Short mmCIF file of C-alpha atoms in Angstrom, two decimals:
data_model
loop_
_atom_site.label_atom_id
_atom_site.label_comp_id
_atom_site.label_asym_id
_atom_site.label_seq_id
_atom_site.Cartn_x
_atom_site.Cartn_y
_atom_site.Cartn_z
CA UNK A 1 0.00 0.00 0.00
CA UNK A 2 1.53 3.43 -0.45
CA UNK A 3 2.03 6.10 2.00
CA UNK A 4 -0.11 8.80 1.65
CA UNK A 5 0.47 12.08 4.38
CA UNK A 6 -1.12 15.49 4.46
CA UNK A 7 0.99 16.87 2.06
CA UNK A 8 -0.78 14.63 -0.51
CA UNK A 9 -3.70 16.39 -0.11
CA UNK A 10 -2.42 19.91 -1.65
CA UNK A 11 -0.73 17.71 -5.03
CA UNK A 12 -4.06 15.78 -6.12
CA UNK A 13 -7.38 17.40 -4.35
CA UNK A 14 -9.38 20.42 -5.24
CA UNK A 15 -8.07 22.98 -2.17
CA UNK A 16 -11.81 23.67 -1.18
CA UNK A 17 -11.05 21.80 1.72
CA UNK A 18 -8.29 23.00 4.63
CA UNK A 19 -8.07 19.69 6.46
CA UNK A 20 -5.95 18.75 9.73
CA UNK A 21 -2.44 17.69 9.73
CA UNK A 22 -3.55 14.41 10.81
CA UNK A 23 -5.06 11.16 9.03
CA UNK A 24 -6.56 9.56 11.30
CA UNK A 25 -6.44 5.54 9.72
CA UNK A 26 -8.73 3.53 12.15
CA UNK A 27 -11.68 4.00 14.90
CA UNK A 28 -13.14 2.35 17.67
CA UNK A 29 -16.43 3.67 19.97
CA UNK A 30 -15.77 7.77 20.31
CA UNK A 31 -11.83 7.08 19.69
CA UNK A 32 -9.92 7.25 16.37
CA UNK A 33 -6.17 6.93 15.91
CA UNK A 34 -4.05 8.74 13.54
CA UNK A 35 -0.81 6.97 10.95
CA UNK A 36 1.26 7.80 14.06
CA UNK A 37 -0.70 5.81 16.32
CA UNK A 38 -1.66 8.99 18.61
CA UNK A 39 -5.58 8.76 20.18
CA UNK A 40 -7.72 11.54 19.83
CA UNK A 41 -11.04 11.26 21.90
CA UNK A 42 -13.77 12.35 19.44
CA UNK A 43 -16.61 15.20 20.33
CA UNK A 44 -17.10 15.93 16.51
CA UNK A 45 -18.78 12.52 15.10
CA UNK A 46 -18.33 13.59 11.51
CA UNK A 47 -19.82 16.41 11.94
CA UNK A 48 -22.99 14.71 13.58
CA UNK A 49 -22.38 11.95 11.52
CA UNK A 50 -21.34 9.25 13.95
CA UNK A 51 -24.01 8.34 16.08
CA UNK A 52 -23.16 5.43 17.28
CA UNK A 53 -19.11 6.20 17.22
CA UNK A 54 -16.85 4.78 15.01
CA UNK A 55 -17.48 0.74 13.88
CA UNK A 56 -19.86 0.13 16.16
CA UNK A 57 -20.73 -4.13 15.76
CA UNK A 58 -24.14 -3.69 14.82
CA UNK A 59 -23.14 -1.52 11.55
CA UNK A 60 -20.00 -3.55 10.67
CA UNK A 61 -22.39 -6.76 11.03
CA UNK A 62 -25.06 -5.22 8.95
CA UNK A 63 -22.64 -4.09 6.63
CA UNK A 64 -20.80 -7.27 6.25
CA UNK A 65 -23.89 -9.74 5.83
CA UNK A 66 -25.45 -7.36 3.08
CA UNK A 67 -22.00 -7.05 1.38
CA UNK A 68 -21.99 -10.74 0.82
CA UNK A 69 -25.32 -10.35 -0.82
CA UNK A 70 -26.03 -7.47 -2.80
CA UNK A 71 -24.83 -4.53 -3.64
CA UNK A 72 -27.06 -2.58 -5.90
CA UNK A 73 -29.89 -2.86 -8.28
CA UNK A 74 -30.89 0.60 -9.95
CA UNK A 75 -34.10 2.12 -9.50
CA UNK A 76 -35.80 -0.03 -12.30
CA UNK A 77 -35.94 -2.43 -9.17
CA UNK A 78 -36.87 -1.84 -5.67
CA UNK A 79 -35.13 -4.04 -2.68
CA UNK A 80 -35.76 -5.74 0.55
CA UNK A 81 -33.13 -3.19 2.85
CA UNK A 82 -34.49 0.15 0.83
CA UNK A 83 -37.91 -1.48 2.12
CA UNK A 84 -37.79 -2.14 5.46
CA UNK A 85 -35.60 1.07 6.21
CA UNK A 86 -38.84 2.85 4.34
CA UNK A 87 -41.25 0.98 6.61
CA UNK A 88 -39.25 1.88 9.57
CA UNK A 89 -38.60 5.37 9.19
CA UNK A 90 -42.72 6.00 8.68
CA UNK A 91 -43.26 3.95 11.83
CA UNK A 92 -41.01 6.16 13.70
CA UNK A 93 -42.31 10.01 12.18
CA UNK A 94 -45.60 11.65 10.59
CA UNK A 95 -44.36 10.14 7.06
CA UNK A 96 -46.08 7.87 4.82
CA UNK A 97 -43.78 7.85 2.24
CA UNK A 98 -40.12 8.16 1.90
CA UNK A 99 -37.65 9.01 -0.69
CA UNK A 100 -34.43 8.12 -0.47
CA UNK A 101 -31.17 10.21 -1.82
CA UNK A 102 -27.57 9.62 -0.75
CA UNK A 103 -27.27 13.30 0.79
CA UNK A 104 -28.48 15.85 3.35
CA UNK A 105 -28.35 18.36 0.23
CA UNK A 106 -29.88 15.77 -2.24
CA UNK A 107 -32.85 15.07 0.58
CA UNK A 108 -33.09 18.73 0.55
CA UNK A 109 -33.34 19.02 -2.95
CA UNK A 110 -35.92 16.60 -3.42
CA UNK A 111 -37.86 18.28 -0.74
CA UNK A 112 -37.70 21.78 -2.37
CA UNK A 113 -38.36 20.17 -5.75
CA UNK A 114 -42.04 18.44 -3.97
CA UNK A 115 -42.53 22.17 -2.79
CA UNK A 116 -42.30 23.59 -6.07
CA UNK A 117 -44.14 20.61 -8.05
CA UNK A 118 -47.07 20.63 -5.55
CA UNK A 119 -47.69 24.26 -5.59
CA UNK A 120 -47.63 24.23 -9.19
CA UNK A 121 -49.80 21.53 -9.72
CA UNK A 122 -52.38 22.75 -6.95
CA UNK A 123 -52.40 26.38 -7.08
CA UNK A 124 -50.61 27.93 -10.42
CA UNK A 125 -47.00 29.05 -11.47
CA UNK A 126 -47.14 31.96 -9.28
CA UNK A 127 -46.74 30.22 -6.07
CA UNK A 128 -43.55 29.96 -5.85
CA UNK A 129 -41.83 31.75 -3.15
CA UNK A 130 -39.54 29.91 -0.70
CA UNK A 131 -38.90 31.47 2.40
CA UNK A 132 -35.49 30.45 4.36
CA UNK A 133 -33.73 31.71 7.64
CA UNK A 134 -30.37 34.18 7.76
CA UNK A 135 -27.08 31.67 9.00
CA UNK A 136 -29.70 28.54 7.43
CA UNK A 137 -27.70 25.62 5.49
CA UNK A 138 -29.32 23.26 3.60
CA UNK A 139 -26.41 21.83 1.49
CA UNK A 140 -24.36 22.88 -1.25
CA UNK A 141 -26.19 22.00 -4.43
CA UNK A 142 -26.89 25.45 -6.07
CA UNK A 143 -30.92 25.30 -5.33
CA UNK A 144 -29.78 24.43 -1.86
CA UNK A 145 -27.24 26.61 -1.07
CA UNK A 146 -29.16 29.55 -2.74
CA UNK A 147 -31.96 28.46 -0.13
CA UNK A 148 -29.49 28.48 2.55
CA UNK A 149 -29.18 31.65 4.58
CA UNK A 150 -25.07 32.18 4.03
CA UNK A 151 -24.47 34.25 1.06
CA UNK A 152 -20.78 33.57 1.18
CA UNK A 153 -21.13 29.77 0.50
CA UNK A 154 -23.59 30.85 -2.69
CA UNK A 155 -21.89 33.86 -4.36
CA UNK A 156 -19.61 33.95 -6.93
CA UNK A 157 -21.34 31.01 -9.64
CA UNK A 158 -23.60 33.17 -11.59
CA UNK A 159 -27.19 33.49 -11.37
CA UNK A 160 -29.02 31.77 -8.45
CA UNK A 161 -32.46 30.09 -8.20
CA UNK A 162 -35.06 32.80 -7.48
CA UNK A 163 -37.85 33.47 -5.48
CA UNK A 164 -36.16 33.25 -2.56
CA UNK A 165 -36.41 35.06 0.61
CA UNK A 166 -34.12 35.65 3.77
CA UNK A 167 -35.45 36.78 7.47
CA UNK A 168 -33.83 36.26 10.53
CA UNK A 169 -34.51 33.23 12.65
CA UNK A 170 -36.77 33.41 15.44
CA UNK A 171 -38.24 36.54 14.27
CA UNK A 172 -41.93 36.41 14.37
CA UNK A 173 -42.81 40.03 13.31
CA UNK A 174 -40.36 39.51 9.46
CA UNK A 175 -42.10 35.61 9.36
CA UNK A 176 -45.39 37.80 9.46
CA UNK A 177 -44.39 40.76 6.93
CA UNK A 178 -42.55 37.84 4.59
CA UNK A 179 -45.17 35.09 3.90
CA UNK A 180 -48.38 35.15 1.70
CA UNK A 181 -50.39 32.84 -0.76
CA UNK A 182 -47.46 33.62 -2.86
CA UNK A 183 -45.34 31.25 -0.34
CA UNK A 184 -44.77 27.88 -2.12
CA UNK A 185 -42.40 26.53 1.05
CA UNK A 186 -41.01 27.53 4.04
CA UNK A 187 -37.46 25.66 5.41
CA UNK A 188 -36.00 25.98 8.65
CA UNK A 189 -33.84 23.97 10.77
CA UNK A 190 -35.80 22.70 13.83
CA UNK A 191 -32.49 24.09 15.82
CA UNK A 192 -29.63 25.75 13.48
CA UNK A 193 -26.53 24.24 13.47
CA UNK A 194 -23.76 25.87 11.37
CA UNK A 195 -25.70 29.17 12.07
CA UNK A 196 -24.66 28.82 16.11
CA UNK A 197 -26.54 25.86 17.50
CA UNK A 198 -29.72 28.25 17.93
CA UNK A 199 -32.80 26.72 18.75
CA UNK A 200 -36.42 28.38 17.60
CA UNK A 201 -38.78 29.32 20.59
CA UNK A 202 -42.10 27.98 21.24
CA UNK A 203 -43.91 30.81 19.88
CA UNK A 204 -42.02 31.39 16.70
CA UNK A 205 -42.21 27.34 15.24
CA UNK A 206 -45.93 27.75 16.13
CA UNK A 207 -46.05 30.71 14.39
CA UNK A 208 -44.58 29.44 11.23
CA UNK A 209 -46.93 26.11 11.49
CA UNK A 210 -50.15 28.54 11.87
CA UNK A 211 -49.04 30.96 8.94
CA UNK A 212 -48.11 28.34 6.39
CA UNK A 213 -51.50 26.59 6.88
CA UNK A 214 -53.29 29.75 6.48
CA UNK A 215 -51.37 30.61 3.20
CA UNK A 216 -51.34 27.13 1.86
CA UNK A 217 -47.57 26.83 2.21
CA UNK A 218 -45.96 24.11 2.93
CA UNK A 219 -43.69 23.63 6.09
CA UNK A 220 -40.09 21.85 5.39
CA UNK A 221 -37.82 20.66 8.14
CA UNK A 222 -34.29 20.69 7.69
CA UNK A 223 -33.27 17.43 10.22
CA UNK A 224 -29.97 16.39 8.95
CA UNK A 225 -28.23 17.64 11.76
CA UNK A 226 -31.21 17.44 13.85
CA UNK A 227 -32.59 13.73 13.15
CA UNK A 228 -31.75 10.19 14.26
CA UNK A 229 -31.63 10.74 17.95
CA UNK A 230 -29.48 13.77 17.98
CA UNK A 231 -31.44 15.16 20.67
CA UNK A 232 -33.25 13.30 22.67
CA UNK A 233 -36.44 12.90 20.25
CA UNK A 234 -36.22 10.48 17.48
CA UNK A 235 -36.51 13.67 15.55
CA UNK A 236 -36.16 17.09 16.72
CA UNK A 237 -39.88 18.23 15.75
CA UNK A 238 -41.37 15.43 18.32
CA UNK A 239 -39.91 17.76 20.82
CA UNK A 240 -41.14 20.87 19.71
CA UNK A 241 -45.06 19.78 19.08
CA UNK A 242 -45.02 20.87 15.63
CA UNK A 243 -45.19 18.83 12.16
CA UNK A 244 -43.88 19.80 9.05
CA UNK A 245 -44.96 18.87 6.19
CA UNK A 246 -41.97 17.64 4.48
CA UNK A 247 -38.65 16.31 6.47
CA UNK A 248 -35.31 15.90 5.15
CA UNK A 249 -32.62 13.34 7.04
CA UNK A 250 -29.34 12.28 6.47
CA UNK A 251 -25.84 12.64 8.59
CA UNK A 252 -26.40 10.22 11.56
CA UNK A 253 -29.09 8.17 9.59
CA UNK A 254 -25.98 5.66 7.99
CA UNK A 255 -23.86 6.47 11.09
CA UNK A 256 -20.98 7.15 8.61
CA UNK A 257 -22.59 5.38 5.42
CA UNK A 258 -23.80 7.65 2.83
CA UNK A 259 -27.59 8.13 2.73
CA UNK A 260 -30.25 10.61 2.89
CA UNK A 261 -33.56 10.72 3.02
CA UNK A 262 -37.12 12.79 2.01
CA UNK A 263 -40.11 12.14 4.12
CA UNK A 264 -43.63 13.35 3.61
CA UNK A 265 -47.14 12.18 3.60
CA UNK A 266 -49.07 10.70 0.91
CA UNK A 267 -51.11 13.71 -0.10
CA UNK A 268 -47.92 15.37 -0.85
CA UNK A 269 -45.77 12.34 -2.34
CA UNK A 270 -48.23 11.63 -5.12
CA UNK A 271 -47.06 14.94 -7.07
CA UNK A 272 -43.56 13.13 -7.41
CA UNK A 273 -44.97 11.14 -10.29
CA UNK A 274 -42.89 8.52 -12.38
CA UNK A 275 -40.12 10.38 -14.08
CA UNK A 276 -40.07 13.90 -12.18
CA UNK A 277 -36.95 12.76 -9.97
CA UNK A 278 -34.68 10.11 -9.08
CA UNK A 279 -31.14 9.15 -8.23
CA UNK A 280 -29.20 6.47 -9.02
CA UNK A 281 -27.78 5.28 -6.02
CA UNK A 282 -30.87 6.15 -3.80
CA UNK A 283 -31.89 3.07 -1.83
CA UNK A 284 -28.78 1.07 -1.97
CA UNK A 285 -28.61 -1.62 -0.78
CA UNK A 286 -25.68 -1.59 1.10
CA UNK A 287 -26.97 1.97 2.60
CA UNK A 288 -30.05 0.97 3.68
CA UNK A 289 -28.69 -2.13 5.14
CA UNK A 290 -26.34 0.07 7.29
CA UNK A 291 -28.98 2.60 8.14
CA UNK A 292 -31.45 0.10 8.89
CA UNK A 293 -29.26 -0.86 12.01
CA UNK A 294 -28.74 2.30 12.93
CA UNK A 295 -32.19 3.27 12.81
CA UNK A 296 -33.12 0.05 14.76
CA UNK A 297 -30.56 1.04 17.49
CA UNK A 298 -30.81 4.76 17.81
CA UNK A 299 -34.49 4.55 18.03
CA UNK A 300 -34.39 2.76 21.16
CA UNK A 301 -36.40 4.81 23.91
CA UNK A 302 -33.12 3.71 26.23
CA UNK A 303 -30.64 4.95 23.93
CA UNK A 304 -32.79 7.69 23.22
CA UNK A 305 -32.95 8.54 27.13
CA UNK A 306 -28.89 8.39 27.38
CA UNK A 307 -28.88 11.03 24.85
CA UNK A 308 -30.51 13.74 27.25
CA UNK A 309 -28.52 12.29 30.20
CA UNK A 310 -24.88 12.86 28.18
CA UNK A 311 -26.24 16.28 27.24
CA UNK A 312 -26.71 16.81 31.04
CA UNK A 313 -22.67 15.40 31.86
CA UNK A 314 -21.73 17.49 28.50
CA UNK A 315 -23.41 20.95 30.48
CA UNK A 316 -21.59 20.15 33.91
CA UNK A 317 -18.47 19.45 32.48
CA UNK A 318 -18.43 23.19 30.59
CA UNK A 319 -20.03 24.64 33.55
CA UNK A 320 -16.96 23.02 35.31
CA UNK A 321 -14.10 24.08 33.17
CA UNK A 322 -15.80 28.10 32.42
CA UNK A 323 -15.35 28.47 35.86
CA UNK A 324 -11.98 28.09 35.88
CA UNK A 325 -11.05 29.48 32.96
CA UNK A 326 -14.02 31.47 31.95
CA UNK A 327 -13.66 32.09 27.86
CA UNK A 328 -17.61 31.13 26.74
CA UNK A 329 -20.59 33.78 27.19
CA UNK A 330 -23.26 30.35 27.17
CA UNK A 331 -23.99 27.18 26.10
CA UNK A 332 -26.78 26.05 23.71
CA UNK A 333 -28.53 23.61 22.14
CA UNK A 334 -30.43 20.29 22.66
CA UNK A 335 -29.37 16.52 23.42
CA UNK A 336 -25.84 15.95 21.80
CA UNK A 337 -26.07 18.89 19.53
CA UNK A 338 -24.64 21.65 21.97
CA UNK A 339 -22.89 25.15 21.02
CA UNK A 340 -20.19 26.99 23.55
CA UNK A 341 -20.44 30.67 22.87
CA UNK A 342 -17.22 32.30 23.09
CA UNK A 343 -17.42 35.75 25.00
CA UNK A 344 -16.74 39.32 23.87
CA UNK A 345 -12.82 39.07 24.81
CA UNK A 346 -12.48 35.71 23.13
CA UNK A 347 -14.62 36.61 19.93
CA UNK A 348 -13.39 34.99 16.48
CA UNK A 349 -11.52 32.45 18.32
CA UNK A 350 -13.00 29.46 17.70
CA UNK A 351 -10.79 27.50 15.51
CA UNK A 352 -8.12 28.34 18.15
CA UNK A 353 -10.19 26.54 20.53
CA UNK A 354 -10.57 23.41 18.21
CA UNK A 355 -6.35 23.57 16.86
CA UNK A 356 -5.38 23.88 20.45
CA UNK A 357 -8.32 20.68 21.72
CA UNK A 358 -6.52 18.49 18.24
CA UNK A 359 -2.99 19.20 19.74
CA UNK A 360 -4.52 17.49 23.70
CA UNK A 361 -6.33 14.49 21.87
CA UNK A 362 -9.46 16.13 21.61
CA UNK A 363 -11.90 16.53 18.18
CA UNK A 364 -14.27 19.27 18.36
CA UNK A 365 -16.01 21.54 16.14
CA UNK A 366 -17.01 25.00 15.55
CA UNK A 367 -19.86 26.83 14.39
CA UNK A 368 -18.87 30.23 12.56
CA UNK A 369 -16.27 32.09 14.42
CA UNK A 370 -17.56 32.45 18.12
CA UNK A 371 -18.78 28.89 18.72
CA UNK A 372 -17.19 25.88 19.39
CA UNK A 373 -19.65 22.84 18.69
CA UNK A 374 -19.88 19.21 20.31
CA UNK A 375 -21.66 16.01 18.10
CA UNK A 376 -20.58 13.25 19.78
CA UNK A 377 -21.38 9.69 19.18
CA UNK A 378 -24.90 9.23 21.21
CA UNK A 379 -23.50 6.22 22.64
CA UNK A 380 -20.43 8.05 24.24
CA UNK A 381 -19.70 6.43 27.69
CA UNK A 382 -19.60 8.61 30.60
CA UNK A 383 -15.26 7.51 30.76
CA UNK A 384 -14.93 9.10 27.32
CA UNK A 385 -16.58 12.09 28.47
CA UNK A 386 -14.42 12.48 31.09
CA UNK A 387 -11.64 11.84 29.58
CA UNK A 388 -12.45 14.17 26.27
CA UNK A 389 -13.15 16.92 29.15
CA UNK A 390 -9.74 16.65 30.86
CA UNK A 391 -8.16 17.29 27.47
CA UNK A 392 -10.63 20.29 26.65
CA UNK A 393 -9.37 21.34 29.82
CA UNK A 394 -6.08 21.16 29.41
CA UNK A 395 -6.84 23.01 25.90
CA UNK A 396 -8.63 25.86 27.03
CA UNK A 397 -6.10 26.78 30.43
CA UNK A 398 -3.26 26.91 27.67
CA UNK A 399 -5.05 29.59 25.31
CA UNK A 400 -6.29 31.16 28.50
CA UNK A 401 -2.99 31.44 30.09
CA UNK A 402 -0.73 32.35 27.24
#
């Protein structure tokens, strides 16, 4: 096999990426190891990816057994994984139907594209609007990143999708001025992630529910981040007593295999008719044998439970360490998706926060500039908390006492 190292990277990939010195080369629970054999304890799970940490035996025995079977079809065939993952995924949420992609942004596209077909075919041409959230991200397709509420990531490739709107999250009085019967969609993340781990109040998500049934629009939830047990609920809208209308999932739904999913109900679904969209690695095999497990797992009302009791040790331990060295303003968010605001005299610093946590055996994450983000495993055990805090300790004294 032949060595590969960092400096690889810059020779043969596209530089849109700025990745870590390290690689790491294998992974076990919420610990990975890197070509020099170093252990890192991991708080970023891929990016909320990892759900049940790194080759956990119920994926690499799903995995294995469906690897020895089949591998994929096309869509000119259905199978027996895609199926029961289907089955499972509308026994667990409001869906009827599902719709499988290999994506967060290619769930999200499909859901915008059901938007747009079903207020065409129900109401005319001119009801098309789509209104999104400032600091949103939906993916980086062009319909999705236009949708998404960061210009930067959207700017600079010509002319965008239109008939798109931008308000600020959690604002009830712009939701009120922005939406009309000319409002196709509306898509919001049931709590924002790369926007700052914010999470909508009561009176705003009820507020968008109410308006879009009086205008006829429909109500999307962005769950990537959110979904699959990230926190505490099954999904994040079974928490906040509001149902969309559409519900995009991906990230922790393979637990590290590649899949994504639309959800929706039947009234809705039958607008997708034969030809109007596809993909042609949706409902693999091998993916939906992997996510199946997860699922399966993850959905467990004891799993499920630890979530919201290692978002409680998660709290404590911050609490514990800002007292000592106090650099963060709060901390936010729900069940294993939780956001440490830096303060005014530490503002911008985040990525010094996550170097200096890489350099004590730590992975974290940030969220913009002034937040440093944790998305564990869900299945972290209380000793790798502990341990991943000691280092995040020992991180955060050195910046604080340089």
């Amino acid at each position: 096999m032949t060595d590969v190292t960092r400096k690889d990277f810059d020779e043969v990939m596209v530089p849109c990426y700025n990745p870590m010195s390290i690689i790491p080369v294998r992974g076990e629970g919420a610990r990975i190891w890197d070509q020099q054999d170093k252990e890192y304890v991991d708080f970023a799970g891929g990016i909320a990816v990892s759900c049940l940490g790194h080759c956990h035996p119920v994926m690499v025995e799903a995995l294995t057994k469906q690897a020895n079977q089949l591998w994929h079809l096309s869509n000119v065939m259905t199978n027996e994984p895609a199926l029961r993952l289907a089955k499972k995924l509308v026994e667990l949420s409001f869906a009827d139907k599902v719709f499988f992609a290999n994506s967060g942004a290619e769930a999200n596209e499909a859901a915008l594209k059901l938007a747009r077909r079903y207020a065409v075919d129900e109401f005319g041409e001119h009801k098309s609007k789509i209104i999104a959230f400032n600091q949103g991200f939906h993916g980086r397709t062009f319909f999705t990143v236009t949708v998404g509420g960061q210009s930067a990531y959207s700017d600079g490739f010509g002319p965008k999708p239109g008939d798109i709107e931008h308000i600020p999250y959690n604002d009830i009085k712009a939701f009120e001025a922005a939406i009309s019967d000319e409002t196709c969609a509306v898509m919001m993340e049931p709590l924002q992630g790369e926007g700052g781990i914010i999470a909508p109040t009561s009176e705003f998500v009820q507020t968008v529910r109410e308006l879009c049934d009086k205008h006829n629009a429909l109500l999307i939830f962005d769950e990537v981040q959110t979904g699959n047990g990230r926190t505490g609920d099954f999904y994040a809208y079974q928490g906040l007593g509001v149902t969309p209308d559409i519900l995009s999932t991906a990230k922790s739904l393979g637990g590290g295999f590649p899949v994504g999913a639309m959800l929706t109900t039947e009234k809705l679904a039958k607008h997708l008719k034969i030809g109007t969209h596809g993909s042609t690695y949706g409902g693999n095999p091998l993916a939906c044998a992997v996510a199946e497990a997860v699922v399966g797992h993850v959905s467990q009302p004891d799993v499920l439970q630890g979530v919201k009791e290692r978002e409680g040790l998660f709290r404590a331990e911050l609490e514990r360490i800002n007292a000592k060295y106090p650099i963060f303003a709060e901390f936010r968010g729900k069940g294993l998706l939780l956001g440490a605001e830096l303060n005014d005299d530490w503002k911008g610093r985040s990525r010094d926060v996550l170097v200096a946590a890489g350099e004590e055996g730590l992975m974290v994450l940030i969220a913009g500039a002034n937040v440093v983000r944790f998305t564990p495993s869900l299945v972290i055990t209380p000793e790798e908390i502990k341990q991943g805090f000691e280092r995040f300790e020992t991180a955060v004294a050195k910046l604080y006492n340089a």
